[in-house]
Amino acid sequence: MSETVTAPPTTPAPRGPREGWPHFVLDPAPTAELSEAIAVLWADVTNAGGAVGFVPTVTPEEVRPALRQHLVGMAEGTTRLLIGANDRGQPVATAFLRRNTHRLMRHWLWLSTVMVHPDWQGRGAGRELMAAAASAARAIDPEVTGLRLTCRGGLGLERFYTSCGYQEVGRVPDAIRVGENEFRDDVTLWLPLG
């Protein structure tokens, strides 16, 4: 069952409904069409320089194995999908929320594959996605105390996430190889939900 997720009043308010502006849905029906649209979105974001597990240039076919891992987690009940859909129902933003399987860490969730289509970047959709992800985490389990994510350093993503309330809590230098002799830090960020 899918549900619409809105930002809590303590986060920056959405710009309000307007034609084409994304609305956020937790657990949309996992159809073949949605899967294909997410694969295309993932390739578009990567090819525009987005740091979502690949380096340009990729095709939807190349990202499908990584997407399948998320879909398997959804089928197993360990992963939840949040999409920001335009007025035609097409995803223009996504985030996956994953439960921890370790018995001592079930009180927080992983947030991963956070993407906003390049055409929607710089207009507030990313902030709304992050607020909707926090709301979704609370809806999934009111006992969840935080969200944890990692990002590729050197692209300004840390500034974006900290402006959304996340705190940098760890950094592994040169942990991500993006090219021949080209490395980026793996940055861990935390959003307390208490």
N, CA and C of each residue as an Amber inpcrd file, in Angstrom:
protein
   582
   0.8460000  -1.1700000   0.0000000   0.0000000   0.0000000   0.0000000
   0.8920000   1.2330000   0.0000000   0.6380000   2.1440000  -0.9170000
   1.4390000   3.3570000  -0.9630000   0.7470000   4.4480000  -0.1680000
   1.5550000   5.3930000   0.2740000   1.0040000   6.5200000   1.0090000
   1.7510000   7.7730000   0.6040000   1.0410000   8.8870000   0.5730000
   1.6670000  10.1610000   0.2790000   2.3580000  10.6410000   1.5380000
   3.5710000  11.1600000   1.3740000   4.3570000  11.6230000   2.5070000
   4.5580000  13.1180000   2.3570000   4.3250000  13.8520000   3.4130000
   4.5530000  15.2910000   3.3950000   5.6320000  15.6400000   4.3940000
   6.2370000  16.7740000   4.1930000   7.2880000  17.2280000   5.0960000
   6.6720000  17.6470000   6.4200000   7.3510000  17.3240000   7.5470000
   6.8370000  17.7760000   8.8400000   6.9670000  19.2900000   8.9480000
   6.1900000  19.9270000   9.8240000   6.2090000  21.3780000   9.9100000
   7.5350000  21.9560000  10.3780000   8.4310000  21.1340000  10.9490000
   9.7000000  21.6670000  11.4260000  10.7380000  21.7700000  10.3160000
  10.4280000  21.2640000   9.1310000  11.3670000  21.3480000   8.0150000
  10.9500000  22.5030000   7.1190000  11.8610000  22.9440000   6.2310000
  11.4580000  24.0150000   5.3270000  10.1870000  23.6220000   4.5720000
   9.2490000  24.5190000   4.5030000   7.9670000  24.2190000   3.8670000
   8.1470000  24.0150000   2.3740000   7.4200000  23.0530000   1.8020000
   7.4520000  22.8960000   0.3540000   6.9360000  24.1590000  -0.3140000
   7.2940000  24.3250000  -1.5520000   6.8610000  25.5060000  -2.2860000
   5.3650000  25.4800000  -2.5720000   4.7480000  24.3670000  -2.3130000
   3.3110000  24.2560000  -2.5290000   3.0080000  23.5980000  -3.8590000
   1.7950000  23.0780000  -3.9810000   1.4530000  22.3930000  -5.2120000
   1.4420000  23.3520000  -6.3850000   2.0030000  22.9170000  -7.4550000
   1.9260000  23.6470000  -8.7130000   2.0720000  22.6230000  -9.8150000
   1.6530000  22.9770000 -10.9590000   1.6500000  22.0180000 -12.0530000
   3.0380000  21.4220000 -12.2550000   3.0900000  20.1070000 -12.2360000
   4.3460000  19.4160000 -12.4740000   5.2290000  19.2620000 -11.2600000
   4.9120000  19.9420000 -10.1520000   5.7740000  19.8710000  -8.9690000
   5.6470000  18.4950000  -8.3400000   6.7760000  17.8910000  -7.9090000
   6.6790000  16.5150000  -7.4110000   5.8630000  16.3820000  -6.1280000
   5.1290000  15.2770000  -6.0700000   4.4990000  14.8540000  -4.8190000
   5.1760000  13.5400000  -4.4450000   5.3210000  13.2980000  -3.1690000
   6.1220000  12.1700000  -2.6940000   5.2280000  11.0210000  -2.2580000
   5.6030000   9.8290000  -2.6920000   4.8370000   8.6230000  -2.4100000
   5.7850000   7.5730000  -1.8510000   5.4260000   7.0350000  -0.7090000
   6.1710000   5.9360000  -0.1000000   5.5320000   4.6300000  -0.5460000
   6.3570000   3.7060000  -1.0070000   5.9130000   2.3740000  -1.4220000
   4.9520000   2.3950000  -2.6070000   5.3340000   3.0470000  -3.7100000
   4.4810000   2.9510000  -4.8940000   4.4630000   1.5020000  -5.3860000
   3.4480000   1.1500000  -6.1350000   3.3550000  -0.2140000  -6.6660000
   4.5910000  -0.5070000  -7.5180000   5.2850000  -1.6110000  -7.2480000
   6.5300000  -1.9210000  -7.9750000   6.2470000  -2.5450000  -9.3440000
   5.8930000  -1.7070000 -10.2930000   5.5750000  -2.1780000 -11.6400000
   6.8200000  -2.1850000 -12.5170000   6.7200000  -2.8740000 -13.6440000
   7.8190000  -2.8770000 -14.6170000   8.0540000  -1.4650000 -15.1460000
   6.9750000  -0.7090000 -15.3260000   7.0980000   0.6610000 -15.8300000
   7.8490000   1.5450000 -14.8360000   7.5370000   1.3920000 -13.5490000
   8.2390000   2.1780000 -12.5300000   9.7090000   1.7920000 -12.4850000
   9.9900000   0.5060000 -12.5400000  11.3750000   0.0380000 -12.5270000
  12.1570000   0.6280000 -13.6980000  11.5620000   0.6150000 -14.8750000
  12.2250000   1.1760000 -16.0590000  12.4340000   2.6790000 -15.8920000
  11.4270000   3.3770000 -15.3760000  11.5440000   4.8250000 -15.1860000
  12.6460000   5.1580000 -14.1840000  12.7920000   4.3550000 -13.1310000
  13.8600000   4.5970000 -12.1530000  15.2200000   4.3230000 -12.7790000
  15.3290000   3.2810000 -13.6050000  16.6000000   2.9940000 -14.2810000
  16.9940000   4.1520000 -15.1980000  16.0320000   4.7020000 -15.9150000
  16.3060000   5.8520000 -16.7900000  16.7020000   7.0640000 -15.9490000
  15.9650000   7.3220000 -14.8630000  16.3000000   8.4290000 -13.9580000
  17.7190000   8.2720000 -13.4290000  18.0690000   7.0740000 -12.9870000
  19.3910000   6.7980000 -12.4220000  20.4800000   7.0980000 -13.4560000
  20.2840000   6.6580000 -14.6870000  21.2660000   6.9320000 -15.7420000
  21.3390000   8.4300000 -16.0310000  20.1930000   9.0980000 -16.1030000
  20.1820000  10.5450000 -16.3640000  20.9240000  11.3120000 -15.2760000
  20.6790000  10.9550000 -14.0150000  21.3420000  11.6290000 -12.8970000
  22.8470000  11.3830000 -12.9550000  23.2420000  10.1370000 -13.1740000
  24.6700000   9.8110000 -13.2590000  25.3330000  10.5600000 -14.3990000
  24.7120000  10.5610000 -15.5610000  25.3120000  11.1850000 -16.7380000
  25.3750000  12.7030000 -16.6320000  24.6060000  13.2770000 -15.7170000
  24.6790000  14.7150000 -15.4520000  25.6840000  15.0300000 -14.3440000
  26.4250000  13.9990000 -13.8820000  27.4420000  14.2070000 -12.8550000
  27.0140000  13.8100000 -11.4610000  25.8250000  13.2480000 -11.3080000
  25.3470000  12.8250000  -9.9950000  26.1330000  11.6490000  -9.4570000
  26.3540000  11.6580000  -8.1480000  27.1480000  10.6190000  -7.4780000
  26.2130000   9.5850000  -6.8710000  25.7350000   8.6640000  -7.6900000
  24.8020000   7.6380000  -7.2260000  25.2960000   6.2440000  -7.6140000
  26.5670000   5.9850000  -7.3080000  27.1040000   4.6440000  -7.4650000
  27.7590000   4.3290000  -8.7890000  27.7260000   5.2410000  -9.7190000
  28.3280000   5.0380000 -11.0310000  29.0490000   6.3170000 -11.4340000
  29.8220000   6.2310000 -12.5050000  30.4180000   7.4180000 -13.1090000
  29.9240000   7.4750000 -14.5500000  29.8200000   8.6800000 -15.1070000
  29.3430000   8.7920000 -16.4870000  30.3140000   8.0720000 -17.4350000
  29.8940000   7.5710000 -18.4450000  28.5800000   7.5270000 -19.0390000
  27.9960000   6.1360000 -18.8070000  26.7140000   6.0840000 -18.3790000
  26.0440000   4.8070000 -18.1500000  24.7040000   4.7930000 -18.8760000
  24.2130000   3.5930000 -19.0760000  22.8960000   3.3950000 -19.6760000
  21.9610000   2.8260000 -18.6090000  20.6620000   2.9060000 -18.8380000
  19.7400000   2.2650000 -17.8980000  20.0540000   0.7790000 -17.7060000
  20.4770000   0.1200000 -18.7580000  20.8180000  -1.3050000 -18.6540000
  21.9500000  -1.5280000 -17.6490000  22.9160000  -0.6210000 -17.6110000
  24.0600000  -0.7860000 -16.7020000  23.6910000  -0.5620000 -15.2380000
  22.6680000   0.2290000 -14.9730000  22.2790000   0.4570000 -13.5770000
  21.2580000  -0.5690000 -13.0780000  20.6650000  -1.3280000 -13.9880000
  19.6160000  -2.2810000 -13.5850000  20.0590000  -3.2790000 -12.5190000
  21.2850000  -3.8470000 -12.5650000  21.6670000  -4.7790000 -11.4890000
  21.6300000  -4.1260000 -10.1000000  22.0700000  -2.8780000  -9.9930000
  22.0120000  -2.1780000  -8.7000000  20.5590000  -1.9120000  -8.3080000
  19.7400000  -1.5580000  -9.2750000  18.3170000  -1.3430000  -8.9990000
  17.6660000  -2.6450000  -8.5510000  18.0300000  -3.7580000  -9.1840000
  17.4710000  -5.0570000  -8.7920000  17.7450000  -5.3580000  -7.3210000
  18.9270000  -4.9750000  -6.8290000  19.2310000  -5.1970000  -5.4080000
  18.2190000  -4.4730000  -4.5240000  17.8800000  -3.2440000  -4.8850000
  16.8590000  -2.5050000  -4.1330000  15.5000000  -3.2040000  -4.2440000
  15.1560000  -3.6590000  -5.4470000  13.8620000  -4.3060000  -5.6540000
  13.7520000  -5.5980000  -4.8540000  14.8510000  -6.3470000  -4.7640000
  14.8620000  -7.5640000  -3.9410000  14.6180000  -7.1920000  -2.4780000
  15.2980000  -6.1420000  -2.0050000  15.0770000  -5.6820000  -0.6330000
  13.6330000  -5.2620000  -0.4030000  13.0190000  -4.6420000  -1.4110000
  11.6110000  -4.2580000  -1.2910000  10.7370000  -5.5020000  -1.1680000
  11.0170000  -6.5150000  -1.9930000  10.2330000  -7.7570000  -1.9470000
  10.3990000  -8.4660000  -0.6050000  11.5870000  -8.3580000  -0.0170000
  11.8610000  -9.0020000   1.2750000  11.3630000  -8.1820000   2.4580000
  10.9660000  -6.9410000   2.2090000  10.4660000  -6.0920000   3.2820000
  11.5410000  -5.3410000   4.0540000  12.7850000  -5.3550000   3.5610000
  13.8690000  -4.6450000   4.2480000  14.1240000  -3.2580000   3.6650000
  13.5750000  -2.9900000   2.4870000  13.8140000  -1.7310000   1.7880000
  12.4800000  -1.1210000   1.3920000  12.3920000   0.1990000   1.5220000
  11.1970000   0.9330000   1.1290000  11.6120000   1.9870000   0.1150000
  10.7620000   2.2230000  -0.8620000  11.0220000   3.1900000  -1.9180000
  10.1800000   4.4360000  -1.6930000  10.8410000   5.5850000  -1.7950000
  10.1720000   6.8790000  -1.7710000  10.4140000   7.5230000  -3.1230000
   9.3470000   7.9050000  -3.8070000   9.5290000   8.6140000  -5.0690000
   8.8810000   9.9840000  -4.9880000   9.4790000  10.9120000  -5.7170000
   8.8580000  12.1890000  -6.0010000   8.3790000  12.0990000  -7.4350000
   7.0690000  12.1720000  -7.6330000   6.4950000  11.9960000  -8.9630000
   5.9730000  13.3250000  -9.4940000   6.1110000  13.5030000 -10.8040000
   5.5480000  14.6970000 -11.4210000   4.0500000  14.4920000 -11.6340000
   3.3970000  15.4540000 -12.2570000   1.9400000  15.3610000 -12.4150000
   1.5090000  14.2430000 -13.3500000   2.4400000  13.6490000 -14.0820000
   2.1400000  12.4990000 -14.9380000   2.4500000  11.1800000 -14.2370000
   2.8990000  11.2670000 -12.9660000   3.2160000  10.0580000 -12.2090000
   4.6080000   9.5170000 -12.4530000   5.4040000  10.2050000 -13.2550000
   6.7710000   9.7640000 -13.5460000   7.6940000  10.1650000 -12.4040000
   8.5810000   9.2630000 -11.9610000   9.5060000   9.6320000 -10.8850000
  10.5440000  10.6460000 -11.3630000  10.6660000  11.7280000 -10.6000000
  11.6990000  12.7300000 -10.8600000  12.6670000  12.8030000  -9.6840000
  12.3820000  12.0350000  -8.6390000  13.2500000  11.9670000  -7.4590000
  12.9970000  10.6270000  -6.7720000  14.0550000  10.0660000  -6.1860000
  13.8970000   8.8150000  -5.4410000  14.8370000   8.7930000  -4.2500000
  14.4700000   7.9650000  -3.3100000  15.3480000   7.6060000  -2.1920000
  14.8790000   6.2410000  -1.6970000  15.8210000   5.4180000  -1.3050000
  15.5060000   4.1130000  -0.7370000  15.8390000   4.1540000   0.7510000
  14.9330000   3.6600000   1.5650000  15.1300000   3.5720000   3.0140000
  15.2530000   2.0960000   3.3530000  16.3560000   1.7350000   3.9930000
  16.6360000   0.3230000   4.2560000  16.7800000   0.0850000   5.7440000
  16.1040000  -0.9460000   6.2020000  16.2130000  -1.3660000   7.6000000
  17.5440000  -2.0640000   7.8220000  18.0410000  -1.9460000   9.0250000
  19.2410000  -2.6770000   9.4210000  18.8520000  -4.0890000   9.8130000
  19.6910000  -5.0330000   9.4620000  19.4340000  -6.4110000   9.8720000
  20.1580000  -6.7400000  11.1700000  21.1520000  -5.9420000  11.5330000
  21.8830000  -6.1880000  12.7780000  20.9840000  -5.8590000  13.9650000
  20.8510000  -6.7910000  14.8770000  19.9020000  -6.6390000  15.9930000
  20.1940000  -5.4440000  16.8870000  21.4200000  -4.9500000  16.9070000
  21.7560000  -3.8070000  17.7570000  21.6040000  -2.4700000  17.0310000
  21.2280000  -2.5200000  15.7570000  21.1310000  -1.2870000  14.9680000
  19.7860000  -1.1310000  14.2700000  18.7730000  -1.7610000  14.7910000
  17.4580000  -1.6990000  14.1550000  16.7060000  -0.4100000  14.4610000
  17.3030000   0.4580000  15.2510000  16.6360000   1.7080000  15.6280000
  16.9340000   2.8530000  14.6580000  17.6810000   2.5960000  13.5980000
  17.9120000   3.6140000  12.5830000  17.8700000   2.9720000  11.2030000
  17.6930000   3.8100000  10.1780000  17.5780000   3.3500000   8.7970000
  18.6910000   3.9300000   7.9410000  19.0480000   3.1810000   6.8980000
  19.9410000   3.6890000   5.8610000  19.1040000   4.4330000   4.8250000
  19.6190000   5.5360000   4.3300000  19.0160000   6.2530000   3.2120000
  20.0050000   6.1660000   2.0630000  19.5650000   5.6890000   0.9130000
  20.5150000   5.5160000  -0.1940000  19.8640000   5.8290000  -1.5330000
  20.7240000   5.9380000  -2.5250000  20.3170000   6.2140000  -3.9000000
  19.3500000   7.3970000  -3.9260000  19.8010000   8.4740000  -3.3270000
  19.0390000   9.7220000  -3.2640000  19.2820000  10.4540000  -4.5840000
  18.2240000  10.5970000  -5.3750000  18.3890000  11.1790000  -6.7130000
  17.2880000  12.1870000  -7.0110000  17.6810000  13.2500000  -7.6840000
  16.7300000  14.2100000  -8.2410000  17.1290000  14.4190000  -9.6960000
  16.1720000  14.3040000 -10.6010000  16.4640000  14.4750000 -12.0250000
  17.1260000  15.8370000 -12.2490000  18.1220000  15.9030000 -13.1460000
  18.8220000  17.1710000 -13.3860000  17.8880000  18.3400000 -13.6970000
  16.7890000  18.0980000 -14.3950000  15.8580000  19.1850000 -14.7180000
  15.1730000  19.7670000 -13.4820000  15.1850000  19.0270000 -12.3780000
  14.5220000  19.4610000 -11.1540000  15.5080000  19.9770000 -10.1130000
  16.7880000  19.8640000 -10.3810000  17.7880000  20.3000000  -9.4040000
  17.8620000  21.8200000  -9.3540000  18.1870000  22.3390000  -8.1680000
  18.3130000  23.7770000  -7.9900000  16.9850000  24.4950000  -7.8080000
  15.9010000  23.7410000  -7.6500000  14.5700000  24.3360000  -7.5140000
  13.8980000  23.9660000  -6.2010000  14.6350000  23.2950000  -5.3110000
  14.0660000  22.9310000  -4.0170000  13.5620000  21.5050000  -3.9270000
  13.5640000  20.7770000  -5.0290000  13.0550000  19.3990000  -5.0070000
  13.9240000  18.5000000  -4.1320000  15.2340000  18.7370000  -4.1030000
  16.1270000  17.9350000  -3.2660000  15.8300000  18.1130000  -1.7870000
  15.6090000  19.3450000  -1.3720000  15.2650000  19.6050000   0.0350000
  13.9310000  18.9580000   0.3940000  12.9840000  19.0510000  -0.5140000
  11.6890000  18.4260000  -0.2560000  11.8260000  16.9100000  -0.1880000
  12.6740000  16.3370000  -1.0390000  12.9150000  14.8930000  -0.9880000
  13.5050000  14.5030000   0.3610000  14.4680000  15.2700000   0.8510000
  15.0930000  14.9390000   2.1370000  14.0890000  15.0660000   3.2840000
  13.2350000  16.0880000   3.2380000  12.2010000  16.2370000   4.2750000
  11.1950000  15.0910000   4.1910000  10.8240000  14.7110000   2.9730000
   9.8890000  13.5970000   2.8020000  10.5170000  12.2910000   3.2690000
  11.8310000  12.1230000   3.0730000  12.5190000  10.9080000   3.5410000
  12.4880000  10.8270000   5.0670000  12.6970000  11.9540000   5.7320000
  12.6230000  11.9580000   7.2000000  11.2060000  11.6210000   7.6610000
  10.2040000  12.1810000   6.9930000   8.8140000  11.8560000   7.3260000
   8.5190000  10.3860000   7.0640000   9.0460000   9.8640000   5.9660000
   8.8330000   8.4520000   5.6310000   9.4560000   7.5540000   6.6860000
  10.6510000   7.9020000   7.1520000  11.3110000   7.0930000   8.1900000
  10.4480000   7.0360000   9.4400000   9.8770000   8.1700000   9.8150000
   8.9980000   8.2030000  10.9900000   7.7280000   7.3810000  10.7550000
   7.2200000   7.4130000   9.5180000   6.0120000   6.6460000   9.1950000
   6.2950000   5.1440000   9.1810000   7.4800000   4.7740000   8.7370000
   7.8630000   3.3590000   8.6990000   7.9020000   2.7890000  10.1070000
   8.5090000   3.5520000  11.0110000   8.6330000   3.0770000  12.3940000
   8.8470000   4.2810000  13.3020000   7.8730000   4.6290000  14.1190000
   8.0130000   5.7870000  15.0030000   9.1800000   5.6680000  15.9830000
   9.6970000   4.4560000  16.1750000  10.8240000   4.2420000  17.0860000
  12.1790000   4.5200000  16.4280000  12.1990000   4.7650000  15.1130000
  13.4520000   5.0460000  14.4100000  14.0230000   6.3520000  14.9360000
  15.3060000   6.3200000  15.3180000  15.9330000   7.5020000  15.9160000
  16.8030000   8.2910000  14.9500000  17.0570000   7.7540000  13.7500000
  17.8880000   8.4970000  12.8300000  17.9860000   7.8660000  11.4610000
  18.4960000   8.6720000  10.5350000  18.7960000   8.2370000   9.1740000
  20.2890000   8.3950000   8.9410000  20.8750000   7.4080000   8.3000000
  22.3050000   7.4440000   7.9850000  22.4610000   7.3070000   6.4790000
  23.3410000   8.1130000   5.9160000  23.6360000   8.0040000   4.4930000
  25.1110000   8.2370000   4.2610000  25.5680000   7.8060000   3.1090000
  26.9360000   8.1040000   2.7020000  26.8690000   8.8530000   1.3810000
  27.8890000   9.6670000   1.1410000  27.9570000  10.3740000  -0.1290000
  29.4050000  10.4740000  -0.5800000  29.5510000  10.7710000  -1.8360000
  30.8640000  10.9410000  -2.4510000  31.3610000  12.3490000  -2.1510000
  32.5340000  12.4370000  -1.5340000  33.1050000  13.7380000  -1.2090000
  33.5940000  14.4760000  -2.4440000  33.8450000  15.7600000  -2.2700000
  34.4290000  16.5670000  -3.3320000  33.4420000  17.1470000  -4.3200000
  32.1510000  16.9590000  -4.0850000  31.1470000  17.4580000  -5.0230000
  30.2050000  18.4770000  -4.3930000  30.4300000  18.8010000  -3.1330000
  29.5500000  19.7370000  -2.4420000  28.3190000  19.0910000  -1.8360000
  28.2240000  17.7730000  -1.9290000  27.0520000  17.0850000  -1.3830000
  26.9700000  17.2200000   0.1270000  28.1310000  17.2370000   0.7820000
  28.1410000  17.3740000   2.2410000  27.4510000  18.6670000   2.6600000
  27.6970000  19.7500000   1.9330000  27.0610000  21.0390000   2.2500000
  25.5420000  20.9420000   2.0940000  25.1190000  20.2930000   1.0200000
  23.6770000  20.1380000   0.8150000  23.0540000  19.3560000   1.9640000
  23.6360000  18.1960000   2.2860000  23.0470000  17.3590000   3.3330000
  23.0910000  18.0460000   4.6990000  24.1730000  18.7510000   5.0140000
  24.2090000  19.4440000   6.3080000  23.1760000  20.5730000   6.3420000
  22.9120000  21.1960000   5.1970000  21.8810000  22.2350000   5.1700000
  20.4800000  21.6480000   5.3620000  20.3600000  20.3290000   5.2000000
  19.0830000  19.6290000   5.4300000  19.0130000  19.0350000   6.8310000
  19.9950000  19.3660000   7.6920000  19.9670000  18.9070000   9.0760000
  20.8700000  17.7360000   9.3970000  21.5200000  17.1790000   8.3980000
  22.4360000  16.0550000   8.6320000  23.7430000  16.5610000   9.2200000
  24.4230000  15.6830000   9.9550000  25.7340000  15.9940000  10.5230000
  26.7460000  15.0240000   9.9340000  27.8980000  15.5470000   9.5410000
  28.9630000  14.6460000   9.0940000  29.5130000  13.9330000  10.3210000
  29.5270000  12.6000000  10.2840000  29.9880000  11.8170000  11.4290000
  31.1650000  10.9100000  11.0860000  31.5900000  10.9130000   9.8390000
  32.7360000  10.0880000   9.4690000  33.1510000  10.3290000   8.0350000
  34.4280000  10.0290000   7.7720000  34.9710000  10.2320000   6.4350000
  36.1180000   9.2570000   6.2370000  36.0740000   8.5210000   5.1360000
  37.1720000   7.6270000   4.7690000  37.8320000   8.2310000   3.5340000
  39.0550000   8.7410000   3.6810000  39.7240000   9.3860000   2.5510000
  39.9670000   8.4150000   1.3970000  39.7320000   8.9050000   0.2010000
  40.0470000   8.1760000  -1.0370000  39.4330000   6.7830000  -1.1050000
  38.2880000   6.5840000  -0.5030000  37.6560000   5.2570000  -0.4850000
  36.8970000   4.9480000  -1.7700000  36.5870000   5.9780000  -2.5600000
  35.7980000   5.7810000  -3.7760000  36.6700000   6.0990000  -4.9830000
  36.8250000   5.1200000  -5.8400000  37.6280000   5.3120000  -7.0530000
  36.6860000   5.6630000  -8.2010000  36.8430000   6.8490000  -8.7520000
  35.9730000   7.3050000  -9.8310000  36.6700000   7.3380000 -11.1820000
  37.9500000   7.0120000 -11.1960000  38.7020000   6.9930000 -12.4440000
  40.1390000   6.6060000 -12.1740000  40.8950000   6.5160000 -13.2320000
  42.3140000   6.1990000 -13.1250000  42.9910000   7.2370000 -12.2360000
  43.5100000   6.8090000 -11.1060000  44.1820000   7.6970000 -10.1480000
  43.3050000   8.8640000  -9.6950000  41.9980000   8.6630000  -9.6680000
  41.0760000   9.7050000  -9.2160000  40.1790000   9.1110000  -8.1340000
  40.2880000   9.6810000  -6.9420000  39.5900000   9.1340000  -5.7810000
  38.7730000  10.2190000  -5.0860000  37.7420000   9.7940000  -4.3800000
  36.9110000  10.6940000  -3.5740000  36.7510000  10.0870000  -2.1860000
  36.5150000  10.9480000  -1.2080000  36.2410000  10.4770000   0.1470000
  34.8420000   9.8660000   0.2050000  34.6790000   8.8950000   1.0890000
  33.3680000   8.3370000   1.4040000  32.9270000   9.0050000   2.7050000
  31.8890000   9.8240000   2.6270000  31.4530000  10.6500000   3.7530000
  30.1680000  10.0630000   4.3450000  30.1610000   9.8690000   5.6570000
  28.9810000   9.3610000   6.3540000  28.2900000  10.5170000   7.0670000
  26.9770000  10.6040000   6.8800000  26.1800000  11.6600000   7.5050000
  25.0200000  11.0430000   8.2740000  24.5660000  11.7700000   9.2970000
  23.5450000  11.2790000  10.2180000  22.5080000  12.3640000  10.4580000
  21.2410000  11.9770000  10.3970000  20.1480000  12.8810000  10.7450000
  19.4190000  12.3130000  11.9520000  19.5490000  12.9670000  13.1280000
  18.7830000  12.4930000  14.2850000  17.2970000  12.7990000  14.0790000
  16.4590000  11.8380000  14.4070000  15.0170000  12.0170000  14.2370000
  14.2820000  12.1510000  15.5610000  15.0250000  12.2340000  16.6590000
  14.4130000  12.2660000  17.9890000  13.6310000  13.4430000  18.3200000
